[in-house]
Short mmCIF file of C-alpha atoms and ligand atoms in Angstrom, two decimals:
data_model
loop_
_atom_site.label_atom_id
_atom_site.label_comp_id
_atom_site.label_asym_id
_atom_site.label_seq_id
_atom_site.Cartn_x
_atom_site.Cartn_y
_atom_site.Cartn_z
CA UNK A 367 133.96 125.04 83.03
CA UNK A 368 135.08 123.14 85.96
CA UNK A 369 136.31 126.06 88.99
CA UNK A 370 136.68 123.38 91.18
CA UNK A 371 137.83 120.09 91.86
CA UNK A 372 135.22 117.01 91.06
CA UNK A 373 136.87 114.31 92.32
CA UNK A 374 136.12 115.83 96.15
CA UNK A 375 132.89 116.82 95.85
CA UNK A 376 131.24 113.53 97.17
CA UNK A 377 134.30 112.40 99.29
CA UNK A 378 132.90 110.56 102.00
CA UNK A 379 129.22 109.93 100.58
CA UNK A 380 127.49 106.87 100.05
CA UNK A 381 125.42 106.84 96.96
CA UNK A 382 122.69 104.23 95.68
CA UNK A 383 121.90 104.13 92.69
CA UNK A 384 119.09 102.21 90.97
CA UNK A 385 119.44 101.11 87.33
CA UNK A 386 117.92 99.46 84.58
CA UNK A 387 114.20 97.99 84.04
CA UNK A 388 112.32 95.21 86.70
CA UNK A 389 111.25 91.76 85.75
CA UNK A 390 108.35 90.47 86.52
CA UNK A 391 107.69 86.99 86.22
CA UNK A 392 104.79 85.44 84.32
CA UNK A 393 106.43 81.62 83.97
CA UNK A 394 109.90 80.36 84.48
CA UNK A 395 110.49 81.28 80.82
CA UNK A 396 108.17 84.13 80.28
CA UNK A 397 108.30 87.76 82.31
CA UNK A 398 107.00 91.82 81.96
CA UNK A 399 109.75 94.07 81.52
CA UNK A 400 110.59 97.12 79.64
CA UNK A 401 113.23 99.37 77.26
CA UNK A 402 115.20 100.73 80.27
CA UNK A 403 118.83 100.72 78.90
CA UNK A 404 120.17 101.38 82.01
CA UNK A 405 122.59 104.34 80.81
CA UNK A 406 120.93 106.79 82.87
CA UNK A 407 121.85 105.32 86.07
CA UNK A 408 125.38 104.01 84.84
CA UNK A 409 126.25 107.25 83.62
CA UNK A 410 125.10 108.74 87.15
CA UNK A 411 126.80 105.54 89.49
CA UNK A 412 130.04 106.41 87.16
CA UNK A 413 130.11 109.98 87.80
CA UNK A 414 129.34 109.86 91.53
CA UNK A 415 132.31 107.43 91.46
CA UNK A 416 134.30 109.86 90.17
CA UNK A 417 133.14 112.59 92.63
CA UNK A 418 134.79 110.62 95.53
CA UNK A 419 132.15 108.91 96.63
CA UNK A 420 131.32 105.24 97.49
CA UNK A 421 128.75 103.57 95.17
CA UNK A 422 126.25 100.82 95.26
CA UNK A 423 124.66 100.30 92.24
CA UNK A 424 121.07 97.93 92.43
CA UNK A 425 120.19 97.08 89.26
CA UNK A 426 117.82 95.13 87.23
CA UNK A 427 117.83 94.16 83.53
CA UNK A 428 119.40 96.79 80.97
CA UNK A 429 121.12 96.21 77.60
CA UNK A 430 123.98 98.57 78.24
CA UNK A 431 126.96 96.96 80.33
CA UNK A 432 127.21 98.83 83.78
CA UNK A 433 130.51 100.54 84.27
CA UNK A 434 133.71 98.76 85.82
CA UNK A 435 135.07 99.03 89.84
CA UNK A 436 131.42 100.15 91.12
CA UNK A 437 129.79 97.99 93.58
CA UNK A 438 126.71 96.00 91.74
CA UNK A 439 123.53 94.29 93.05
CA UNK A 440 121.45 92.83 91.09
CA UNK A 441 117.90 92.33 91.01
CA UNK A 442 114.93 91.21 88.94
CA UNK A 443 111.30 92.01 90.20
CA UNK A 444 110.52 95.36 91.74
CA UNK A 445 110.14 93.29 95.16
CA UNK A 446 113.45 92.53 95.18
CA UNK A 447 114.61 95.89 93.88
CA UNK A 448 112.40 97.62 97.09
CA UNK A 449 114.19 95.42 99.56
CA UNK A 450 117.15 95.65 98.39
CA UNK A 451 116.77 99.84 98.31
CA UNK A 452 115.24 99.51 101.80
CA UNK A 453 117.81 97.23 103.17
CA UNK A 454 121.23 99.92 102.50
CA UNK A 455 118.80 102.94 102.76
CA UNK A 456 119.90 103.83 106.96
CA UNK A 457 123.82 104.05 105.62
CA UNK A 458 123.10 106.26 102.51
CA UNK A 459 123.48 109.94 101.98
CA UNK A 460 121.97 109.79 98.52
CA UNK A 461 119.45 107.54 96.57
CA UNK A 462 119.05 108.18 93.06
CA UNK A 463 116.21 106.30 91.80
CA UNK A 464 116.82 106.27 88.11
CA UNK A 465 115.32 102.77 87.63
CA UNK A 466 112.40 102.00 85.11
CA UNK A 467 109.89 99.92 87.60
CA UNK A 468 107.34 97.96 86.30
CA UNK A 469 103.93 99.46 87.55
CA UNK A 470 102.11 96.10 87.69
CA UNK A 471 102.97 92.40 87.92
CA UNK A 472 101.26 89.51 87.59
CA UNK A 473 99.01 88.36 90.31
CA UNK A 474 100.08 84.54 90.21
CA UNK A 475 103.81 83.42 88.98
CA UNK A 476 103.39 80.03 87.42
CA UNK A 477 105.52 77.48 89.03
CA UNK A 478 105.03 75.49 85.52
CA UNK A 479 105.59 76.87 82.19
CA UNK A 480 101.20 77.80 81.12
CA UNK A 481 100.33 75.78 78.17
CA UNK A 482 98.56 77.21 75.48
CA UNK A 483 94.39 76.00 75.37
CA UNK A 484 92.14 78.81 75.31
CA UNK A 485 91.69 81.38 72.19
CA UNK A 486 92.09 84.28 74.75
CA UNK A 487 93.52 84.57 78.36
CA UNK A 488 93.42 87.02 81.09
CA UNK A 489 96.79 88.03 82.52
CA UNK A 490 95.49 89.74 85.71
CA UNK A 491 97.97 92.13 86.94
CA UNK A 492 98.06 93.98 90.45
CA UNK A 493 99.81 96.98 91.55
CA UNK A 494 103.39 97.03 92.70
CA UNK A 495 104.82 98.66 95.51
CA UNK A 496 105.89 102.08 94.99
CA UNK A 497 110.14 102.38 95.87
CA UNK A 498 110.56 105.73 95.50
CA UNK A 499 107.52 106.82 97.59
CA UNK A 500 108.52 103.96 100.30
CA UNK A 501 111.89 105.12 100.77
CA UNK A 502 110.40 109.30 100.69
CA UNK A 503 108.35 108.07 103.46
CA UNK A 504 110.98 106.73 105.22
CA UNK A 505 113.67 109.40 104.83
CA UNK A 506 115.58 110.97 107.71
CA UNK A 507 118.72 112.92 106.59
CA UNK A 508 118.90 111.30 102.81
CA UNK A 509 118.91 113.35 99.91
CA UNK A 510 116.63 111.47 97.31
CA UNK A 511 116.24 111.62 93.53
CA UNK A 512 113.30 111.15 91.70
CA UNK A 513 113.26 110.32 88.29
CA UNK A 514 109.73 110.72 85.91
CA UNK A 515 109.32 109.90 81.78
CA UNK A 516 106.45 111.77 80.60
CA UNK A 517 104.47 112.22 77.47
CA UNK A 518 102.63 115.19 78.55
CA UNK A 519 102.01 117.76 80.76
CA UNK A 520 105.64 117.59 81.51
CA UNK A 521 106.10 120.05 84.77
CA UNK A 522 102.64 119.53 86.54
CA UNK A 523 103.61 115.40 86.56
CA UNK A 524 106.86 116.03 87.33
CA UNK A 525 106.14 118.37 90.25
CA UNK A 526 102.56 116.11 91.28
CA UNK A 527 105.49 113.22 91.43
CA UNK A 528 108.19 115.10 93.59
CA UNK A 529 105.58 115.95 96.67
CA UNK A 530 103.51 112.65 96.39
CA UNK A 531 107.07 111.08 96.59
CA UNK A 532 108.56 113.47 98.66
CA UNK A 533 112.21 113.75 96.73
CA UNK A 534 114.99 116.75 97.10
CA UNK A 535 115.01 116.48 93.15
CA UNK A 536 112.71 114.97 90.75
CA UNK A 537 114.51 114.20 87.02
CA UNK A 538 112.32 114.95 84.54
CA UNK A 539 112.17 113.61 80.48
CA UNK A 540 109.96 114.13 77.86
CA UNK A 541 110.45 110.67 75.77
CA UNK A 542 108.93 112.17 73.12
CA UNK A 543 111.63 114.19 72.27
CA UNK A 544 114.16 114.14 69.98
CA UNK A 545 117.54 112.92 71.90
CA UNK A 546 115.95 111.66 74.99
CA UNK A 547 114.92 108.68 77.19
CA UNK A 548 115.26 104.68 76.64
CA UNK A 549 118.47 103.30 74.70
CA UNK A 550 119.76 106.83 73.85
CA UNK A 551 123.47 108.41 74.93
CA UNK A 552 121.86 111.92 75.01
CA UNK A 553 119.13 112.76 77.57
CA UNK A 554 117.01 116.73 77.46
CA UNK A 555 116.04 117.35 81.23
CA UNK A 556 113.73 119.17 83.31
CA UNK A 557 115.08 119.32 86.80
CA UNK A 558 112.65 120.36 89.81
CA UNK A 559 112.59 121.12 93.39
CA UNK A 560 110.07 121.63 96.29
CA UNK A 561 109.23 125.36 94.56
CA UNK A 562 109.28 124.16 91.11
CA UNK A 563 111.94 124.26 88.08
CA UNK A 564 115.53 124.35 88.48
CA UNK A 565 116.72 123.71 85.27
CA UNK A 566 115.54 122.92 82.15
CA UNK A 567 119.18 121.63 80.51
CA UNK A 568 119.77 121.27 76.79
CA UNK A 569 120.37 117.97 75.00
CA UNK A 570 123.04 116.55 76.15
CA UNK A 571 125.24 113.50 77.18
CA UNK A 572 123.74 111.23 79.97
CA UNK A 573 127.20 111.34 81.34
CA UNK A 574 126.70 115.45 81.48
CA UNK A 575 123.54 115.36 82.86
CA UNK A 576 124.91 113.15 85.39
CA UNK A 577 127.16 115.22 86.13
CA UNK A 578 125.26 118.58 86.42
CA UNK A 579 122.41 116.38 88.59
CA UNK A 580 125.55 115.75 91.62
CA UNK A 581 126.42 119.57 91.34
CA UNK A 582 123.02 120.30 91.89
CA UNK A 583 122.98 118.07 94.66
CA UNK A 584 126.15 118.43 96.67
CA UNK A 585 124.90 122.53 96.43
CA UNK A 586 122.00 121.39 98.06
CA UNK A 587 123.27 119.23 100.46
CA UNK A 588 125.47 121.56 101.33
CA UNK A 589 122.78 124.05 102.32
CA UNK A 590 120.82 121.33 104.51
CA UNK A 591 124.27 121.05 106.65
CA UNK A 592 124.23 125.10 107.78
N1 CTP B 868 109.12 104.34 90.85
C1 CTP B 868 109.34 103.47 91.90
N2 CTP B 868 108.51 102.40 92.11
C2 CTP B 868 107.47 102.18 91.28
C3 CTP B 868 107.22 103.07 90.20
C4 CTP B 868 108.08 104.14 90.01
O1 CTP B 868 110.30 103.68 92.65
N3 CTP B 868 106.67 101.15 91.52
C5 CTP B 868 110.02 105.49 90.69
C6 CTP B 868 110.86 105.48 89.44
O2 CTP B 868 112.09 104.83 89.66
C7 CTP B 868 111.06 106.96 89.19
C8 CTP B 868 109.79 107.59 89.72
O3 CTP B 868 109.22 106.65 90.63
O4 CTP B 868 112.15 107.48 89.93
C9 CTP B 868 108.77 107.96 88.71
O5 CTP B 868 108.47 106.86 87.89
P1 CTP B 868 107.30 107.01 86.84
O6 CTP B 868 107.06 105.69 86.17
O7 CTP B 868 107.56 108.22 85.98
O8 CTP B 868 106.07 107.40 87.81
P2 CTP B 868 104.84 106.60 88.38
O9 CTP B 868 104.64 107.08 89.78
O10 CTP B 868 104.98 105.14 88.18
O11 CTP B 868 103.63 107.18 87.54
P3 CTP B 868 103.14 106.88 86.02
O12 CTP B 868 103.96 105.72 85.49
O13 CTP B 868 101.70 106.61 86.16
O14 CTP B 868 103.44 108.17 85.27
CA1 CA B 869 105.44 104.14 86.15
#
């Protein structure tokens, strides 16, 4: 049911949206990645878009197309995707980080492709920077969404994630699920604030949970500005 008009309801925002999977290098022909379609964030840049408001949309490597008119950066390591977050974050209203980072990267990129010699090699791996906490730290008047894929122990992650990260909203999936996460049109949601669960929506389009997630946040927003 729509009692009201959605093409106002983020006139005058700036969104940011973060999309797709990182890359991180190994070689110049070799990288870490992983599934991240994308359509998550698309389907949320897209809707914003249609909400009135004006959208940047960082993104790294996805297998969906993004969506036409909507401002596009693009990125490949989680590096680049932080500074490119941390660079717009001052002139945003929202950030929704909906972007599959890579936890780790490779210690050393190889300025040469590695040969082959040994039976086995080591690929040591170190931590990478955290974007969503970085920018929760940082936060003055944004309103930031979290996103979380989980296997398990589906609300105490998802709420562990929102305070550690310190988000308005935290986005959570259980993968294992029929009709959610990577590659899929449909997504089932868990969505959580500071007290706990919000809403726990059925399966449905990412393009409706979209949707729903800006409701949710402009009624929010809204609230902050009393
Ligand atoms: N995230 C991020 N930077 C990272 C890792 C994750 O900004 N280096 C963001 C994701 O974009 C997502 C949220 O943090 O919005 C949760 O990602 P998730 O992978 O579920 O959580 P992690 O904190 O990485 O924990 P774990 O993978 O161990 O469950
Ligand atoms: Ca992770």
């Amino acid at each position: 049911q729509r009692y009201f008009n959605d093409q106002e309801l983020l006139r005058g925002k700036k969104v940011l949206v973060t999309a797709g999977g990182t890359v991180e290098r190994i070689d110049p022909v070799r990288y870490l990645t992983n599934d991240s379609s994308g359509k998550m964030g698309f389907a949320i840049a897209e809707a914003a878009h249609l909400m009135g408001a004006d959208v940047t949309l960082v993104m790294g490597k996805t297998s969906a197309m993004p969506p036409e008119g909507i401002r596009t950066v693009k990125v490949e390591s989680t590096q680049q995707m932080l500074d490119a977050v941390v660079a717009r974050l001052r002139e945003m209203d929202v950030v929704v980080k909906a972007a599959a980072v890579a936890d780790y990267r490779p210690v050393e990129q190889a300025e040469q492709k590695i040969k082959k010699k040994e039976e086995a090699m080591i690929l040591q791996l170190v931590k990478n920077p955290d974007i969503l906490q970085t920018i929760g730290s940082m936060k003055t008047s944004q309103f930031i969404i979290g996103f979380a894929a989980e296997t398990e122990n589906i609300d105490e992650y998802a709420l562990d994630k929102l305070k550690r990260k310190n988000c308005d909203l935290l986005v959570a999936n259980d993968v294992t699920q029929e009709g959610a996460g990577f590659g899929t049109d449909t997504n089932v949601v868990r969505i959580y604030d500071g007290s706990g669960l919000v809403e726990a929506l059925p399966v449905m389009t990412k393009r409706e949970v979209a949707r729903q997630l800006l409701i949710l946040t402009v009624q929010r927003m809204k609230k902050g500005e009393r």
